[in-house]
GROMACS .gro file of C-alpha atoms in nm:
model
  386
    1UNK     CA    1   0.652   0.054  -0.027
    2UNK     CA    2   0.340   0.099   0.212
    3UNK     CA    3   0.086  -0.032  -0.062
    4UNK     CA    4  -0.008  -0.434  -0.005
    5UNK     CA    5  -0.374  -0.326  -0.190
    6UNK     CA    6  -0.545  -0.081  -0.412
    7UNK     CA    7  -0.826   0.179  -0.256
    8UNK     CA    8  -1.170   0.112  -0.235
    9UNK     CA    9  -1.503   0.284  -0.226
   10UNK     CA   10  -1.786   0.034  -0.177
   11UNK     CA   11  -2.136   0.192  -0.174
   12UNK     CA   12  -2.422  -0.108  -0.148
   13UNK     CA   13  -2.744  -0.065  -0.138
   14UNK     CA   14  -2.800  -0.448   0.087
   15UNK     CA   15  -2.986  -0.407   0.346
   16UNK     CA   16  -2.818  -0.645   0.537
   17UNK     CA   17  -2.605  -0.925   0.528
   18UNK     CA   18  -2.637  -1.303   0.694
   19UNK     CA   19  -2.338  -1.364   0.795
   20UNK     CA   20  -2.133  -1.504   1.113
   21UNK     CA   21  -1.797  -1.480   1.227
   22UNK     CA   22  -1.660  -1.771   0.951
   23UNK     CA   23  -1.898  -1.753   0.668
   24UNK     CA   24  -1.712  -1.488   0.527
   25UNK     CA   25  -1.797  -1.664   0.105
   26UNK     CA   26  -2.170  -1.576   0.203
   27UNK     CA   27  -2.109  -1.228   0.299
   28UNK     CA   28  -1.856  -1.204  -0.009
   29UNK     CA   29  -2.078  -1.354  -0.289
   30UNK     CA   30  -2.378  -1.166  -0.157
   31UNK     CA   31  -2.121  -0.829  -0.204
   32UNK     CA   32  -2.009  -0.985  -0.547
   33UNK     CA   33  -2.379  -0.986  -0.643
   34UNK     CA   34  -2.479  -0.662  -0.595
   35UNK     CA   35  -2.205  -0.515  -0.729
   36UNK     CA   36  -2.242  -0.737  -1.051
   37UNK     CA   37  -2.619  -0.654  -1.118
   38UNK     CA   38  -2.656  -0.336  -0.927
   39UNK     CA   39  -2.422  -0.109  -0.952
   40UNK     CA   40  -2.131   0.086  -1.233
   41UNK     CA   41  -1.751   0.024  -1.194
   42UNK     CA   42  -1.572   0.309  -1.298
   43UNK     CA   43  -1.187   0.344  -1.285
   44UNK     CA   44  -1.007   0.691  -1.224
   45UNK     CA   45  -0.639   0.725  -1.252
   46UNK     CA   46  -0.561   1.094  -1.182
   47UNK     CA   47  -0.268   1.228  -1.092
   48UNK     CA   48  -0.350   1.443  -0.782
   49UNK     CA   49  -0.216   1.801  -0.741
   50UNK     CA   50  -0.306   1.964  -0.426
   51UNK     CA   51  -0.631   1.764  -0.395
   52UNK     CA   52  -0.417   1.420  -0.295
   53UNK     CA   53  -0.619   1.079  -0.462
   54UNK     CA   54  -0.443   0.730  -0.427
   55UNK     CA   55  -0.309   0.604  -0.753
   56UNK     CA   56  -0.571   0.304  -0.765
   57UNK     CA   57  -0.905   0.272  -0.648
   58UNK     CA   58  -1.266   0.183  -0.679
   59UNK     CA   59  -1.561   0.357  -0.716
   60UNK     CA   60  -1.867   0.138  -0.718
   61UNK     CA   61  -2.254   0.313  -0.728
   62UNK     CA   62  -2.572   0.200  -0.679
   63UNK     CA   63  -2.794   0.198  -0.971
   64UNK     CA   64  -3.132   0.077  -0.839
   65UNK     CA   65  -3.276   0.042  -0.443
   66UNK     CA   66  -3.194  -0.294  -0.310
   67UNK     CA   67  -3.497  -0.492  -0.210
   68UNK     CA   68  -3.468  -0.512   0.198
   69UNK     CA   69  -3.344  -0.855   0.343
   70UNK     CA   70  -3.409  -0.927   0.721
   71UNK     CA   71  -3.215  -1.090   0.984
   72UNK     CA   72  -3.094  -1.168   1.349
   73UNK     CA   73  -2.731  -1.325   1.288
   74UNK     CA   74  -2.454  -1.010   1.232
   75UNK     CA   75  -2.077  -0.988   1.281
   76UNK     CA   76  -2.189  -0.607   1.445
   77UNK     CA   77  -2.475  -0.567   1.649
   78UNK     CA   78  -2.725  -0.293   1.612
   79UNK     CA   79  -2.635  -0.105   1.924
   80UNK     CA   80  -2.253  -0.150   1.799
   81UNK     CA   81  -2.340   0.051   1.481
   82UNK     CA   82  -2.512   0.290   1.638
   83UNK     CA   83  -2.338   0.376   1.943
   84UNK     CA   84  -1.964   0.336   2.064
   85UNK     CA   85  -1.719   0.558   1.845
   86UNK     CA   86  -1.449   0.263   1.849
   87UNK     CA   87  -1.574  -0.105   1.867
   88UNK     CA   88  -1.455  -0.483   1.861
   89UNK     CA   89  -1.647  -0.730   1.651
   90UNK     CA   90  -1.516  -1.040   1.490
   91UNK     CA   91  -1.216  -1.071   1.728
   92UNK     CA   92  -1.078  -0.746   1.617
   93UNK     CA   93  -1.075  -0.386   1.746
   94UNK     CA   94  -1.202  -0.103   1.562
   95UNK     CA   95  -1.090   0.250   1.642
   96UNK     CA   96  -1.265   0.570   1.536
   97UNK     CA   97  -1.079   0.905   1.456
   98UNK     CA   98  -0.802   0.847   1.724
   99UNK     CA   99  -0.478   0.660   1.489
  100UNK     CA  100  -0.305   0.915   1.305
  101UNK     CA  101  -0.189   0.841   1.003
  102UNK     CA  102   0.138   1.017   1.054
  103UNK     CA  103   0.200   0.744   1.304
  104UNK     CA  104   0.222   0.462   0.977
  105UNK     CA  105   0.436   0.697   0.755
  106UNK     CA  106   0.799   0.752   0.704
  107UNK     CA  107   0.710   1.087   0.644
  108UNK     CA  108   0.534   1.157   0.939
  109UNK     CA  109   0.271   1.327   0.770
  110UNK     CA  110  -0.129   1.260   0.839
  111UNK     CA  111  -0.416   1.333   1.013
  112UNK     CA  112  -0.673   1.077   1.199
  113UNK     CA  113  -0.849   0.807   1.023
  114UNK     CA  114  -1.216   0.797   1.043
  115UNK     CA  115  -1.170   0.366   1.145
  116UNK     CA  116  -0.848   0.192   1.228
  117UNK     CA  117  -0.816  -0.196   1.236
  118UNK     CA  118  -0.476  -0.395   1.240
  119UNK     CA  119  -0.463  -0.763   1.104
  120UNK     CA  120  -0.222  -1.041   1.153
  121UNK     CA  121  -0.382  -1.361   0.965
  122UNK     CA  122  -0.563  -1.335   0.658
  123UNK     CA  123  -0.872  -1.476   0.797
  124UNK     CA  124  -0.823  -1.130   1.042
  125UNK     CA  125  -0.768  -1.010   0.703
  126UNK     CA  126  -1.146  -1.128   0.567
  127UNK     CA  127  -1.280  -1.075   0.925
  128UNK     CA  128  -1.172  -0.705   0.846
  129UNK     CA  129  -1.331  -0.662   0.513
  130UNK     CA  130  -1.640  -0.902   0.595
  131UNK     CA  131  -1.715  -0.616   0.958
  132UNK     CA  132  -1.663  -0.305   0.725
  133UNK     CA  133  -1.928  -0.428   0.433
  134UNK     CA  134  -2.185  -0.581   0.663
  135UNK     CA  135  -2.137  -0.248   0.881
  136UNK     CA  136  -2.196   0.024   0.643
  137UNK     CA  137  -2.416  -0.216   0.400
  138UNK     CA  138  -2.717  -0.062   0.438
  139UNK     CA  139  -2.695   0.277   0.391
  140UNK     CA  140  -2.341   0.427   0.383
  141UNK     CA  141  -1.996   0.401   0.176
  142UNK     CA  142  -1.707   0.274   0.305
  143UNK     CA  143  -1.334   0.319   0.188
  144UNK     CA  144  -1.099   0.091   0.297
  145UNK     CA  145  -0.727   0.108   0.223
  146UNK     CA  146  -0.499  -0.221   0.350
  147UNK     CA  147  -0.096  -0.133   0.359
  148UNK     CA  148   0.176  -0.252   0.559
  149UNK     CA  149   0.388   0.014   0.659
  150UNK     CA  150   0.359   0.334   0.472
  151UNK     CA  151   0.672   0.391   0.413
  152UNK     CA  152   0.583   0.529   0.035
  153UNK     CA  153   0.257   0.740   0.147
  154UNK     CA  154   0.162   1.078   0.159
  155UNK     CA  155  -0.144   1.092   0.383
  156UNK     CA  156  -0.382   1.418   0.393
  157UNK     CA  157  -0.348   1.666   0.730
  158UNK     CA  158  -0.713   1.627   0.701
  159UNK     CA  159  -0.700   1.225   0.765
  160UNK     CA  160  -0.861   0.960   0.558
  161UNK     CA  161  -1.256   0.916   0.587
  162UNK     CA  162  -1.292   0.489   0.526
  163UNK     CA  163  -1.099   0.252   0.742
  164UNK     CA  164  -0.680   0.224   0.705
  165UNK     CA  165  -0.648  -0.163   0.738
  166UNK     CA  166  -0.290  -0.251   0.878
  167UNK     CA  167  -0.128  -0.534   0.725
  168UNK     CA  168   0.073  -0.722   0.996
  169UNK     CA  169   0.052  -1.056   0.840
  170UNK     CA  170   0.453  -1.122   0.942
  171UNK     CA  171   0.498  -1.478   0.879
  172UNK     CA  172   0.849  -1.614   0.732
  173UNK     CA  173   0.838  -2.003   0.625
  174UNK     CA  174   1.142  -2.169   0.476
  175UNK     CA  175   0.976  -2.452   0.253
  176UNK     CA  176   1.289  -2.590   0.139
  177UNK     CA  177   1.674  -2.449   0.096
  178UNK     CA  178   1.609  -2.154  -0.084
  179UNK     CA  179   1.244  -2.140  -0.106
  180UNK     CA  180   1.110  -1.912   0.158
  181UNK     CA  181   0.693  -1.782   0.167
  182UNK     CA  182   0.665  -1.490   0.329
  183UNK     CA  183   0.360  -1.261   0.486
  184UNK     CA  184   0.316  -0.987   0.260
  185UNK     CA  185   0.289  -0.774   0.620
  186UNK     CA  186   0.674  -0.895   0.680
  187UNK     CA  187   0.971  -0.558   0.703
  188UNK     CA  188   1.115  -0.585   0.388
  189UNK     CA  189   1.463  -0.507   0.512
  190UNK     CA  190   1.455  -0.782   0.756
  191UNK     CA  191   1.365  -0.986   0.476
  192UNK     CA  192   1.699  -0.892   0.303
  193UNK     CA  193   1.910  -0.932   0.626
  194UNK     CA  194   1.777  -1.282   0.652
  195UNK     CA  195   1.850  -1.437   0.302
  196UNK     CA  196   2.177  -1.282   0.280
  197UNK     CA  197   2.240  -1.464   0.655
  198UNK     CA  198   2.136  -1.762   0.513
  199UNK     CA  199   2.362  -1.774   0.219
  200UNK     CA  200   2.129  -1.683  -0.093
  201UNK     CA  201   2.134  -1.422  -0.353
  202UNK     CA  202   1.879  -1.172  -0.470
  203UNK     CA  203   1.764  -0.977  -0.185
  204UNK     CA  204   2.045  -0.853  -0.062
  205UNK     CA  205   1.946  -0.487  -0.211
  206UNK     CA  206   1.610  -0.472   0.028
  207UNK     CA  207   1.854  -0.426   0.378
  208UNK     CA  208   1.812  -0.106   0.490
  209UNK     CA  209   1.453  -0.057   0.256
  210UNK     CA  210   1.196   0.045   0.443
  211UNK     CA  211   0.827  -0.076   0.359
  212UNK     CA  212   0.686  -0.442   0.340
  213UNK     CA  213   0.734  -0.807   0.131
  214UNK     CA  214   0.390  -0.707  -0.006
  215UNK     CA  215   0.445  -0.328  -0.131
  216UNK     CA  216   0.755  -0.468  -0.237
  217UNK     CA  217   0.594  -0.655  -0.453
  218UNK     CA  218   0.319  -0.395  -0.600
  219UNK     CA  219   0.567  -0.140  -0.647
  220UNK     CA  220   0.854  -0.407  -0.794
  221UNK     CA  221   1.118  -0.258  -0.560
  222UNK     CA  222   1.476  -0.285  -0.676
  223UNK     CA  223   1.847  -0.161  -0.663
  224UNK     CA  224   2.170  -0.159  -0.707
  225UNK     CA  225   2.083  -0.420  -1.036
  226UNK     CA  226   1.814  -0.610  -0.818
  227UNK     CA  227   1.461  -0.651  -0.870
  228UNK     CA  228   1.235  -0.815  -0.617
  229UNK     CA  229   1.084  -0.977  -0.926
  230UNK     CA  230   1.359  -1.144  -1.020
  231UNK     CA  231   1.287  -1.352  -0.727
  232UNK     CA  232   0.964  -1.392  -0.685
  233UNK     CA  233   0.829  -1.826  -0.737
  234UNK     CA  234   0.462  -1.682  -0.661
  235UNK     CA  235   0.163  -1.466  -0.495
  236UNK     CA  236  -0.070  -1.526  -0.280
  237UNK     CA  237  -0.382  -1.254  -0.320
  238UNK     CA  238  -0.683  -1.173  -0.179
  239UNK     CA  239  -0.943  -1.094  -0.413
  240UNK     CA  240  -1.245  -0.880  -0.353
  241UNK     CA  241  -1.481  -1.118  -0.366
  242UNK     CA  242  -1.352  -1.296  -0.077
  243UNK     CA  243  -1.152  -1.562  -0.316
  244UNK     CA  244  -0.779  -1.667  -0.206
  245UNK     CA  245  -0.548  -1.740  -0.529
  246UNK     CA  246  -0.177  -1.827  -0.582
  247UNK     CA  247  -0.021  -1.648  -0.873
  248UNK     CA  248   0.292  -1.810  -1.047
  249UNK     CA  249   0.590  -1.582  -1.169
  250UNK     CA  250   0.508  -1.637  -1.470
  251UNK     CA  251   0.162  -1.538  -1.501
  252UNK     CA  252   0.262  -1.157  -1.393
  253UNK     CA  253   0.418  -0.900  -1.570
  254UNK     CA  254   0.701  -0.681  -1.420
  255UNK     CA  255   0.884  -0.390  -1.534
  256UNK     CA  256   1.048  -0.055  -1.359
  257UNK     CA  257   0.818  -0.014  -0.997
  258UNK     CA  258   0.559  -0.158  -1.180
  259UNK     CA  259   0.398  -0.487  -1.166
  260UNK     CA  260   0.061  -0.677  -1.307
  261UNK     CA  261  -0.095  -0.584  -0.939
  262UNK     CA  262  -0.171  -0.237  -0.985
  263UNK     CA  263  -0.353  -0.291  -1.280
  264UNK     CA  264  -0.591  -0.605  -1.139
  265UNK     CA  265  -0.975  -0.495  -1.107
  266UNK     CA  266  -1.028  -0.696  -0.816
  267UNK     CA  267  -0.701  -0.726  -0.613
  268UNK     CA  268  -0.840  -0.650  -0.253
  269UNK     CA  269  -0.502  -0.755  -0.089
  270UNK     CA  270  -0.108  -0.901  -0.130
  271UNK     CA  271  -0.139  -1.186   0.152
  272UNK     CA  272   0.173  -1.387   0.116
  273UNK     CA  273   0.518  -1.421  -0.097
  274UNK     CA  274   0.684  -1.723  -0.191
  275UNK     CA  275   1.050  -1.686  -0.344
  276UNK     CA  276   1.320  -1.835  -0.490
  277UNK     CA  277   1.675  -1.750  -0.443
  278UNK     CA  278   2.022  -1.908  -0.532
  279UNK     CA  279   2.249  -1.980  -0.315
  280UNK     CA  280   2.568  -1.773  -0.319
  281UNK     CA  281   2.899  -1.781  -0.058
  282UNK     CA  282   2.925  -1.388  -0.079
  283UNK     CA  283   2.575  -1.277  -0.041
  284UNK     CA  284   2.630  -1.116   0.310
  285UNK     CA  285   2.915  -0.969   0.239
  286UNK     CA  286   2.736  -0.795  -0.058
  287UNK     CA  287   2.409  -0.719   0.137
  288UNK     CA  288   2.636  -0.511   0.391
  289UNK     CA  289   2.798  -0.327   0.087
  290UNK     CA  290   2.465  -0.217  -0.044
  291UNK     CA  291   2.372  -0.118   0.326
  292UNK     CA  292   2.685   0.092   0.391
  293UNK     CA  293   2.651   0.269   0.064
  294UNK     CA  294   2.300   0.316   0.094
  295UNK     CA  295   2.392   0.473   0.417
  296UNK     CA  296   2.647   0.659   0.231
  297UNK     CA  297   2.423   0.790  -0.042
  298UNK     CA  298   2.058   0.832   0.151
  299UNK     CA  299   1.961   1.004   0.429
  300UNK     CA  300   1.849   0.696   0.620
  301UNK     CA  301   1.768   0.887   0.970
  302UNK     CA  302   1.571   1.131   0.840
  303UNK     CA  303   1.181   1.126   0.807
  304UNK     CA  304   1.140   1.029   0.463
  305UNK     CA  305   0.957   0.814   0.176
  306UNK     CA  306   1.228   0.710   0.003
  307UNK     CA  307   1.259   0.837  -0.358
  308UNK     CA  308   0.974   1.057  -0.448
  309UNK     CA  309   1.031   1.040  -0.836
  310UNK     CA  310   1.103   0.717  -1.056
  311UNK     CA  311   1.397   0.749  -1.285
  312UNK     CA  312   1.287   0.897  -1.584
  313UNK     CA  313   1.329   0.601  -1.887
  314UNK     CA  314   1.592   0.683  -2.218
  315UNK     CA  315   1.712   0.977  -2.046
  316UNK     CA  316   2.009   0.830  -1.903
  317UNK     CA  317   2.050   1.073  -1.603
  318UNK     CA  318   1.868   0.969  -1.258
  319UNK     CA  319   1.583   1.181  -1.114
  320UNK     CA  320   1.808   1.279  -0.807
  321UNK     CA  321   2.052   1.390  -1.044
  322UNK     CA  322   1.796   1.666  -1.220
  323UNK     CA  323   1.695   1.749  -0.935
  324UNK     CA  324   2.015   1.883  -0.808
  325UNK     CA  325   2.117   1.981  -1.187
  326UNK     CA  326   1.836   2.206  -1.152
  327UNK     CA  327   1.989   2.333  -0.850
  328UNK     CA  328   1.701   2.196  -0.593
  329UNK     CA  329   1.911   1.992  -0.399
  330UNK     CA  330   1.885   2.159  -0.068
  331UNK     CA  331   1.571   2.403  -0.156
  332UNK     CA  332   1.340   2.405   0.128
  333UNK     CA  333   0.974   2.519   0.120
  334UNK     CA  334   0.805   2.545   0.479
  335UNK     CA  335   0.939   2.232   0.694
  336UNK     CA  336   0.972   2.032   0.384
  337UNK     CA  337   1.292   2.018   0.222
  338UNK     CA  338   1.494   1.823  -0.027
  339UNK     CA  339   1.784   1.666   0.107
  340UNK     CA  340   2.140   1.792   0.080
  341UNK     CA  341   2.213   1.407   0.070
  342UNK     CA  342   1.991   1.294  -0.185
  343UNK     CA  343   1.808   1.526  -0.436
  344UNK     CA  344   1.520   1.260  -0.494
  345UNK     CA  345   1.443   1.195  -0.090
  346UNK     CA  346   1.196   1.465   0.038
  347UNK     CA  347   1.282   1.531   0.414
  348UNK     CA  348   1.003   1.634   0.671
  349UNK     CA  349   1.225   1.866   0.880
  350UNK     CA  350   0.988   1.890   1.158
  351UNK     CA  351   0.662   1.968   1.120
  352UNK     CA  352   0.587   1.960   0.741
  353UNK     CA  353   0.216   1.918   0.617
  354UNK     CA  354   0.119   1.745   0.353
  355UNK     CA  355   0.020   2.089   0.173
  356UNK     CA  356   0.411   2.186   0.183
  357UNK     CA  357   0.527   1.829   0.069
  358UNK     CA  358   0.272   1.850  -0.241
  359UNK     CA  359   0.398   2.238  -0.303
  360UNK     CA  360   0.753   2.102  -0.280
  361UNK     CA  361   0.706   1.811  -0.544
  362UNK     CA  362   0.490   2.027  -0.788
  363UNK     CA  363   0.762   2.292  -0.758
  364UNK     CA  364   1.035   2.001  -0.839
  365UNK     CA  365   0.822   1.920  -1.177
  366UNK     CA  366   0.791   2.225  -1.277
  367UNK     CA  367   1.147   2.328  -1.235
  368UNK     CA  368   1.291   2.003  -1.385
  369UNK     CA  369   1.057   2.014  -1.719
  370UNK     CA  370   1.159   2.374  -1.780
  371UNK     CA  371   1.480   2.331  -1.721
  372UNK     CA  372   1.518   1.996  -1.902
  373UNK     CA  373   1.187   1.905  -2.035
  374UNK     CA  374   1.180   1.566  -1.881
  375UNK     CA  375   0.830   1.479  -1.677
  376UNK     CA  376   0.900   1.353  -1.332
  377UNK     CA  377   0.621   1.100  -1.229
  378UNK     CA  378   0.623   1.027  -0.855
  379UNK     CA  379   0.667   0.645  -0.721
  380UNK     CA  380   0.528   0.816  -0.381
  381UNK     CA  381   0.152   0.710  -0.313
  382UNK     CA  382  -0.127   0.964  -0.228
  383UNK     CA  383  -0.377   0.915   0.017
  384UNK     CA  384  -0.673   1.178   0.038
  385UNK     CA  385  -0.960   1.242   0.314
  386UNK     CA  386  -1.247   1.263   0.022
   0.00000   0.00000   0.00000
């Protein structure tokens, strides 16, 4: 649950932007504008194969040459762009083709990123997105991906070639007994811990989840009869316009590791979480059940993403359970290997690329729709260099 956003490619043909540190709307609607009247939207949804694509993303091109705007005020200046590999600008550091992307996954899979920038607030958050368009503006593209921790991602060996933005927005607000907002950037098994502490009900299945409140949310993590959704009040997003809105429950649509998120056009980022949970006397007790059978069931220390495949629907038998029906459970290809634990967690046993990960889960969809003719779709989320 790494994902707190969708993937973008932004290609605009302005020349350049006015803008200062805080007039992030300008910057925004000026974006908003060009890619209204100047350039095509299209949508892909592929499912990658050993080319790796992200579920959801953006691709935005230019259809005419902008008309050149002038000016002196920037969030990056001129020698910044052109010179120093990593940078700071707007308050926040920028670093160039040194973070690995193995270094944010579970799996421990991923070559460098071409820019790295971590957030904490969400005006870091527009600070982030505002630097990136203004810097590549005029005459490059620019992909930018913002997750919390990526504990659900398969990055590329060969690294990612936009900007990984790092979701750290961590905040945890009780507005009233049982109503707690949350930063989308907050662990997700803390989050768990800390209702069940407190008495309430409904979270007590996220201890020991790795991941974030926010990819909690896009993905609509559950288990053990829980859904995140269940107890969810509202959503804060950030649009990619620049525009802050609060969703209520019941304006979104939720249904197994799906939710109305990862189908919005212009969802730039999952900022904040506000839920509401009942209270309930035995709610720690059951939080450390889940947690000791989850330790129990999963292979917790090993470097993982969690289940690989969702549970196939009307089938009645788990994914983990085909897998090892199909005799799998074990099967090791390179240093990637399914666990002897848990047929539907994917272990890195020490050096795995992503090439022997993909080979592995190809090889487990193959095996388990000859063998039972039931297509496996991965809940796992793809990252690619290109």
């Amino acid at each position: 649950m790494g994902f707190t956003s969708k993937m973008f490619v932004v290609s605009s043909p302005i020349s350049d932007v006015k803008t200062s540190n805080h007039d992030y709307k300008t910057l925004f609607k000026t974006a908003r504008q060009c890619q209204q009247h100047q350039m095509v939207v299209l949508r892909r949804n592929k499912h990658p194969q050993i080319s790796l694509y992200a579920s959801h993303y953006h691709i935005m091109k230019p259809r005419h040459k902008a008309t050149t705007t002038t000016t002196t005020t920037t969030c990056i200046l001129k020698e910044e762009r052109d010179s120093s590999p990593s940078f700071t600008s707007c308050g926040l550091k920028f670093i160039r083709g040194k973070k690995l992307l193995s270094e944010l996954s579970t799996w421990r899979i991923g070559g460098p990123c071409n820019y790295f920038v971590q957030v904490s607030d969400r005006t870091q958050l527009l600070s982030a997105i505002s630097v990136l368009l203004n810097r590549y503006c005029r005459e490059h593209s620019i992909r930018f991906l913002i997750i919390g921790k990526g504990s659900n991602c398969l990055f590329d060996d060969s690294g990612f070639d936009g900007c990984i933005i790092l979701n750290r927005i961590d905040f945890f607000e009780e507005v009233k007994s049982g109503i707690y907002r949350v930063g989308s950037g907050y662990p997700f098994n803390q989050l768990g811990v800390r209702c069940s502490n407190d008495g309430f009900t409904g979270l007590e299945f996220a201890s020991g989840v790795p991941g974030s409140v926010g990819g909690g949310a896009y993905m609509n993590a559950g288990a053990n009869g829980q859904e995140i959704s269940d107890v969810i009040s509202s959503v804060e997003i950030l649009q990619t316009d620049g525009r802050l809105e609060t969703i209520n429950q019941n304006d979104l649509a939720f249904s197994y590791r799906k939710s109305s998120f990862q189908d919005m056009e212009d969802l730039a980022a999952i900022v904040a979480v506000t839920f509401k949970i009942k209270p309930f006397p035995l709610a720690r007790e059951q939080q450390k059940a889940y947690l000791t059978k989850r330790r129990l069931s999963q292979p917790l220390g090993e470097r993982s993403a969690g289940s690989v495949f969702k549970n196939p629907e009307g089938v009645g038998v788990s994914a983990g359970e085909l897998i090892e029906k199909a005799g799998l459970k074990g099967f090791r290809l390179g240093n990637a290997k399914i666990s002897e634990v848990h047929a539907n967690f994917f272990i890195n046993c020490g050096g795995s690329t992503s090439k022997d990960m993909i080979e592995l889960i190809n090889l487990v969809k193959e095996k388990v729709k000859d063998k039972f003719n039931v297509e496996l779709i991965e809940e796992i989320q793809y990252v690619s260099p290109i």
